[in-house]
Amino acid sequence: MPHTASRYLAEGPRVGIRHFTYEDGDEFTARARESKDLHHPWLFPPDSAEAYAVYAGRLIEDPAKAGFLVCEHDGGGIAGFVNVNNIVHGGFRSGALGYGAFAHAAGRGLMREGLDLVVRYAFGPLGLHRLEINVQPGNAASIALARACGFHLEGFSPRMLHIDGAWRDHQRWAITAESVTSG
């Protein structure tokens, strides 16, 4: 069933963003299965109903997380997702982003538009000041997306995250609310 514009938290010319729901499981997991080659070895989104229920539950129920589906206006299908993890309020007001495009949407600019919408939403209604993206150095597509959306390389963290059975090095990319409103 197409996702209606009234459900979007923010919209651009080609996509809108909305929160995850449990009802998105069938479409999300089908897209994840279709996209395994695109995602490996960087990302492992849930590809079964059970895994999706756990994954979506964390994004829906944990106040330190906010999950967003990037949906195409043309048909309303899910093009990808952007999650704000490790949300900290108070003096820090920060979150760490994770994202992925699905294979049918890759290379079409939909995720750039969706990530821009999530960044603006995070700096607006979510009240955050800083967002960080941690990317494995070999993930050229993810680095290109971070750069295209105005994130700046801040550093390198060896053996930062445990992914696919090993501790992986990551580059740290960040953006602040001031750079979005002034740029």
PDB file of C-alpha atoms in Angstrom:
ATOM      1  CA  MET A   1       0.000   0.000   0.000  1.00  0.00           C
ATOM      2  CA  PRO A   2       1.464   3.416  -0.899  1.00  0.00           C
ATOM      3  CA  HIS A   3       2.540   5.660   1.934  1.00  0.00           C
ATOM      4  CA  THR A   4       0.622   8.934   1.915  1.00  0.00           C
ATOM      5  CA  ALA A   5       2.159  12.377   2.202  1.00  0.00           C
ATOM      6  CA  SER A   6       0.120  13.029   5.346  1.00  0.00           C
ATOM      7  CA  ARG A   7       2.308  10.494   7.123  1.00  0.00           C
ATOM      8  CA  TYR A   8       5.558  12.291   6.274  1.00  0.00           C
ATOM      9  CA  LEU A   9       7.476  14.234   8.913  1.00  0.00           C
ATOM     10  CA  ALA A  10       9.312  16.176   6.196  1.00  0.00           C
ATOM     11  CA  GLU A  11       9.247  16.163   2.395  1.00  0.00           C
ATOM     12  CA  GLY A  12      11.506  16.990  -0.493  1.00  0.00           C
ATOM     13  CA  PRO A  13      10.793  16.996  -4.224  1.00  0.00           C
ATOM     14  CA  ARG A  14      11.143  13.209  -4.616  1.00  0.00           C
ATOM     15  CA  VAL A  15      11.004  11.666  -1.130  1.00  0.00           C
ATOM     16  CA  GLY A  16       9.430  12.037   2.259  1.00  0.00           C
ATOM     17  CA  ILE A  17      10.617  10.712   5.609  1.00  0.00           C
ATOM     18  CA  ARG A  18       8.487   9.007   8.220  1.00  0.00           C
ATOM     19  CA  HIS A  19       9.020   6.860  11.270  1.00  0.00           C
ATOM     20  CA  PHE A  20       9.272   3.078  11.107  1.00  0.00           C
ATOM     21  CA  THR A  21       6.157   1.066  11.884  1.00  0.00           C
ATOM     22  CA  TYR A  22       5.784  -2.635  12.581  1.00  0.00           C
ATOM     23  CA  GLU A  23       3.566  -2.816   9.476  1.00  0.00           C
ATOM     24  CA  ASP A  24       6.557  -1.936   7.251  1.00  0.00           C
ATOM     25  CA  GLY A  25       8.181  -5.301   7.962  1.00  0.00           C
ATOM     26  CA  ASP A  26       7.219  -7.153   4.785  1.00  0.00           C
ATOM     27  CA  GLU A  27       8.388  -4.409   2.422  1.00  0.00           C
ATOM     28  CA  PHE A  28      11.515  -3.569   4.439  1.00  0.00           C
ATOM     29  CA  THR A  29      12.713  -7.177   4.707  1.00  0.00           C
ATOM     30  CA  ALA A  30      12.005  -7.870   1.015  1.00  0.00           C
ATOM     31  CA  ARG A  31      14.068  -4.791   0.087  1.00  0.00           C
ATOM     32  CA  ALA A  32      16.842  -5.896   2.479  1.00  0.00           C
ATOM     33  CA  ARG A  33      16.988  -9.340   0.876  1.00  0.00           C
ATOM     34  CA  GLU A  34      17.138  -7.759  -2.618  1.00  0.00           C
ATOM     35  CA  SER A  35      19.989  -5.516  -1.459  1.00  0.00           C
ATOM     36  CA  LYS A  36      22.357  -7.995   0.213  1.00  0.00           C
ATOM     37  CA  ASP A  37      25.048  -7.573  -2.449  1.00  0.00           C
ATOM     38  CA  LEU A  38      24.853  -3.788  -2.198  1.00  0.00           C
ATOM     39  CA  HIS A  39      25.106  -3.790   1.602  1.00  0.00           C
ATOM     40  CA  HIS A  40      27.780  -6.430   2.179  1.00  0.00           C
ATOM     41  CA  PRO A  41      30.212  -6.053   3.958  1.00  0.00           C
ATOM     42  CA  TRP A  42      29.141  -2.718   5.428  1.00  0.00           C
ATOM     43  CA  LEU A  43      25.578  -3.168   6.582  1.00  0.00           C
ATOM     44  CA  PHE A  44      23.224  -5.959   7.635  1.00  0.00           C
ATOM     45  CA  PRO A  45      19.639  -4.713   7.873  1.00  0.00           C
ATOM     46  CA  PRO A  46      17.045  -7.219   9.102  1.00  0.00           C
ATOM     47  CA  ASP A  47      15.796  -9.550   6.390  1.00  0.00           C
ATOM     48  CA  SER A  48      13.299 -11.690   8.314  1.00  0.00           C
ATOM     49  CA  ALA A  49      10.039 -10.845  10.067  1.00  0.00           C
ATOM     50  CA  GLU A  50      11.453 -11.738  13.467  1.00  0.00           C
ATOM     51  CA  ALA A  51      14.628  -9.688  13.032  1.00  0.00           C
ATOM     52  CA  TYR A  52      12.631  -6.732  11.706  1.00  0.00           C
ATOM     53  CA  ALA A  53      10.270  -6.799  14.704  1.00  0.00           C
ATOM     54  CA  VAL A  54      13.229  -6.555  17.097  1.00  0.00           C
ATOM     55  CA  TYR A  55      14.988  -3.891  14.997  1.00  0.00           C
ATOM     56  CA  ALA A  56      11.895  -1.737  14.495  1.00  0.00           C
ATOM     57  CA  GLY A  57      10.922  -2.178  18.152  1.00  0.00           C
ATOM     58  CA  ARG A  58      14.186  -0.615  19.274  1.00  0.00           C
ATOM     59  CA  LEU A  59      13.720   2.331  16.909  1.00  0.00           C
ATOM     60  CA  ILE A  60      10.099   2.828  17.897  1.00  0.00           C
ATOM     61  CA  GLU A  61      10.376   2.360  21.650  1.00  0.00           C
ATOM     62  CA  ASP A  62      13.881   3.496  22.689  1.00  0.00           C
ATOM     63  CA  PRO A  63      14.013   7.262  23.331  1.00  0.00           C
ATOM     64  CA  ALA A  64      17.743   7.210  22.497  1.00  0.00           C
ATOM     65  CA  LYS A  65      16.923   6.200  18.901  1.00  0.00           C
ATOM     66  CA  ALA A  66      14.852   7.626  16.061  1.00  0.00           C
ATOM     67  CA  GLY A  67      14.357   5.648  12.866  1.00  0.00           C
ATOM     68  CA  PHE A  68      13.251   7.161   9.565  1.00  0.00           C
ATOM     69  CA  LEU A  69      12.162   5.494   6.344  1.00  0.00           C
ATOM     70  CA  VAL A  70      12.964   7.352   3.147  1.00  0.00           C
ATOM     71  CA  CYS A  71       9.925   6.861   0.890  1.00  0.00           C
ATOM     72  CA  GLU A  72       9.558   7.781  -2.772  1.00  0.00           C
ATOM     73  CA  HIS A  73       6.706  10.093  -3.690  1.00  0.00           C
ATOM     74  CA  ASP A  74       6.326   8.105  -6.916  1.00  0.00           C
ATOM     75  CA  GLY A  75       4.542   5.049  -5.544  1.00  0.00           C
ATOM     76  CA  GLY A  76       5.488   5.516  -1.888  1.00  0.00           C
ATOM     77  CA  GLY A  77       7.931   2.622  -1.772  1.00  0.00           C
ATOM     78  CA  ILE A  78      10.742   2.493   0.773  1.00  0.00           C
ATOM     79  CA  ALA A  79      13.983   3.678  -0.870  1.00  0.00           C
ATOM     80  CA  GLY A  80      16.133   3.405   2.252  1.00  0.00           C
ATOM     81  CA  PHE A  81      16.434   4.322   5.898  1.00  0.00           C
ATOM     82  CA  VAL A  82      18.281   6.696   8.209  1.00  0.00           C
ATOM     83  CA  ASN A  83      18.540   6.044  11.933  1.00  0.00           C
ATOM     84  CA  VAL A  84      19.649   8.462  14.621  1.00  0.00           C
ATOM     85  CA  ASN A  85      21.243   6.332  17.351  1.00  0.00           C
ATOM     86  CA  ASN A  86      22.777   7.137  20.719  1.00  0.00           C
ATOM     87  CA  ILE A  87      20.728  10.314  21.099  1.00  0.00           C
ATOM     88  CA  VAL A  88      21.983  12.350  24.042  1.00  0.00           C
ATOM     89  CA  HIS A  89      20.244  15.515  25.195  1.00  0.00           C
ATOM     90  CA  GLY A  90      21.433  18.073  27.737  1.00  0.00           C
ATOM     91  CA  GLY A  91      24.628  19.938  26.922  1.00  0.00           C
ATOM     92  CA  PHE A  92      25.681  17.410  24.260  1.00  0.00           C
ATOM     93  CA  ARG A  93      22.468  17.235  22.125  1.00  0.00           C
ATOM     94  CA  SER A  94      24.013  14.765  19.716  1.00  0.00           C
ATOM     95  CA  GLY A  95      23.262  11.595  17.785  1.00  0.00           C
ATOM     96  CA  ALA A  96      25.035   9.068  15.570  1.00  0.00           C
ATOM     97  CA  LEU A  97      23.575   8.336  12.136  1.00  0.00           C
ATOM     98  CA  GLY A  98      23.355   5.033  10.366  1.00  0.00           C
ATOM     99  CA  TYR A  99      21.787   4.653   6.938  1.00  0.00           C
ATOM    100  CA  GLY A 100      21.306   2.474   3.931  1.00  0.00           C
ATOM    101  CA  ALA A 101      19.777   2.670   0.466  1.00  0.00           C
ATOM    102  CA  PHE A 102      17.956  -0.275  -1.042  1.00  0.00           C
ATOM    103  CA  ALA A 103      19.264  -1.597  -4.351  1.00  0.00           C
ATOM    104  CA  HIS A 104      16.366  -0.320  -6.481  1.00  0.00           C
ATOM    105  CA  ALA A 105      17.029   3.225  -5.217  1.00  0.00           C
ATOM    106  CA  ALA A 106      20.841   3.245  -5.158  1.00  0.00           C
ATOM    107  CA  GLY A 107      22.553   5.904  -7.254  1.00  0.00           C
ATOM    108  CA  ARG A 108      19.374   7.915  -7.870  1.00  0.00           C
ATOM    109  CA  GLY A 109      19.965  10.706  -5.328  1.00  0.00           C
ATOM    110  CA  LEU A 110      17.027   9.639  -3.174  1.00  0.00           C
ATOM    111  CA  MET A 111      19.142   8.948  -0.118  1.00  0.00           C
ATOM    112  CA  ARG A 112      20.871  12.308  -0.389  1.00  0.00           C
ATOM    113  CA  GLU A 113      17.486  14.001  -0.319  1.00  0.00           C
ATOM    114  CA  GLY A 114      16.330  11.729   2.516  1.00  0.00           C
ATOM    115  CA  LEU A 115      19.481  12.263   4.586  1.00  0.00           C
ATOM    116  CA  ASP A 116      19.177  16.040   4.154  1.00  0.00           C
ATOM    117  CA  LEU A 117      15.576  15.818   5.429  1.00  0.00           C
ATOM    118  CA  VAL A 118      16.604  13.742   8.453  1.00  0.00           C
ATOM    119  CA  VAL A 119      19.447  16.143   9.293  1.00  0.00           C
ATOM    120  CA  ARG A 120      17.072  19.109   9.219  1.00  0.00           C
ATOM    121  CA  TYR A 121      14.498  17.184  11.266  1.00  0.00           C
ATOM    122  CA  ALA A 122      17.155  16.229  13.821  1.00  0.00           C
ATOM    123  CA  PHE A 123      18.268  19.853  14.160  1.00  0.00           C
ATOM    124  CA  GLY A 124      14.652  21.043  14.299  1.00  0.00           C
ATOM    125  CA  PRO A 125      11.989  18.938  16.058  1.00  0.00           C
ATOM    126  CA  LEU A 126      14.482  16.524  17.684  1.00  0.00           C
ATOM    127  CA  GLY A 127      16.423  19.474  19.142  1.00  0.00           C
ATOM    128  CA  LEU A 128      19.884  18.098  18.405  1.00  0.00           C
ATOM    129  CA  HIS A 129      22.980  20.204  17.763  1.00  0.00           C
ATOM    130  CA  ARG A 130      25.478  17.698  16.335  1.00  0.00           C
ATOM    131  CA  LEU A 131      25.253  14.563  14.211  1.00  0.00           C
ATOM    132  CA  GLU A 132      28.021  12.102  13.507  1.00  0.00           C
ATOM    133  CA  ILE A 133      28.416   9.407  10.868  1.00  0.00           C
ATOM    134  CA  ASN A 134      30.985   6.662  11.382  1.00  0.00           C
ATOM    135  CA  VAL A 135      32.040   5.064   8.079  1.00  0.00           C
ATOM    136  CA  GLN A 136      34.470   2.317   7.219  1.00  0.00           C
ATOM    137  CA  PRO A 137      37.213   3.868   5.044  1.00  0.00           C
ATOM    138  CA  GLY A 138      36.518   1.541   2.102  1.00  0.00           C
ATOM    139  CA  ASN A 139      32.817   2.413   1.908  1.00  0.00           C
ATOM    140  CA  ALA A 140      33.120   4.987  -0.873  1.00  0.00           C
ATOM    141  CA  ALA A 141      29.361   5.350  -1.442  1.00  0.00           C
ATOM    142  CA  SER A 142      28.661   6.129   2.204  1.00  0.00           C
ATOM    143  CA  ILE A 143      31.547   8.598   2.394  1.00  0.00           C
ATOM    144  CA  ALA A 144      30.313  10.314  -0.775  1.00  0.00           C
ATOM    145  CA  LEU A 145      26.818  10.637   0.722  1.00  0.00           C
ATOM    146  CA  ALA A 146      28.153  12.095   3.984  1.00  0.00           C
ATOM    147  CA  ARG A 147      30.289  14.599   2.066  1.00  0.00           C
ATOM    148  CA  ALA A 148      27.428  15.541  -0.305  1.00  0.00           C
ATOM    149  CA  CYS A 149      25.185  16.291   2.678  1.00  0.00           C
ATOM    150  CA  GLY A 150      27.719  18.669   4.223  1.00  0.00           C
ATOM    151  CA  PHE A 151      29.371  16.422   6.805  1.00  0.00           C
ATOM    152  CA  HIS A 152      33.062  17.093   7.464  1.00  0.00           C
ATOM    153  CA  LEU A 153      35.763  14.551   8.183  1.00  0.00           C
ATOM    154  CA  GLU A 154      36.850  14.921  11.804  1.00  0.00           C
ATOM    155  CA  GLY A 155      39.069  11.947  12.392  1.00  0.00           C
ATOM    156  CA  PHE A 156      39.891   8.279  12.266  1.00  0.00           C
ATOM    157  CA  SER A 157      39.106   5.676  14.918  1.00  0.00           C
ATOM    158  CA  PRO A 158      40.918   2.342  14.646  1.00  0.00           C
ATOM    159  CA  ARG A 159      38.909  -0.767  15.537  1.00  0.00           C
ATOM    160  CA  MET A 160      35.890   1.355  16.478  1.00  0.00           C
ATOM    161  CA  LEU A 161      32.862  -0.859  15.752  1.00  0.00           C
ATOM    162  CA  HIS A 162      32.320  -4.616  15.682  1.00  0.00           C
ATOM    163  CA  ILE A 163      30.834  -5.444  12.265  1.00  0.00           C
ATOM    164  CA  ASP A 164      30.628  -8.756  10.430  1.00  0.00           C
ATOM    165  CA  GLY A 165      32.691 -10.576  13.045  1.00  0.00           C
ATOM    166  CA  ALA A 166      35.589  -8.134  13.430  1.00  0.00           C
ATOM    167  CA  TRP A 167      36.496  -4.760  14.894  1.00  0.00           C
ATOM    168  CA  ARG A 168      36.530  -2.286  12.010  1.00  0.00           C
ATOM    169  CA  ASP A 169      38.304   1.040  11.538  1.00  0.00           C
ATOM    170  CA  HIS A 170      36.041   4.036  10.913  1.00  0.00           C
ATOM    171  CA  GLN A 171      36.268   7.601   9.736  1.00  0.00           C
ATOM    172  CA  ARG A 172      34.249  10.081  11.804  1.00  0.00           C
ATOM    173  CA  TRP A 173      32.177  12.599   9.827  1.00  0.00           C
ATOM    174  CA  ALA A 174      30.136  15.280  11.599  1.00  0.00           C
ATOM    175  CA  ILE A 175      27.853  18.238  11.066  1.00  0.00           C
ATOM    176  CA  THR A 176      26.402  20.816  13.452  1.00  0.00           C
ATOM    177  CA  ALA A 177      23.158  22.772  13.362  1.00  0.00           C
ATOM    178  CA  GLU A 178      25.053  26.020  12.633  1.00  0.00           C
ATOM    179  CA  SER A 179      26.633  24.629   9.483  1.00  0.00           C
ATOM    180  CA  VAL A 180      23.215  23.628   8.122  1.00  0.00           C
ATOM    181  CA  THR A 181      21.494  26.930   8.922  1.00  0.00           C
ATOM    182  CA  SER A 182      24.440  29.047   7.727  1.00  0.00           C
ATOM    183  CA  GLY A 183      25.236  26.928   4.670  1.00  0.00           C
TER     184      GLY A 183
END
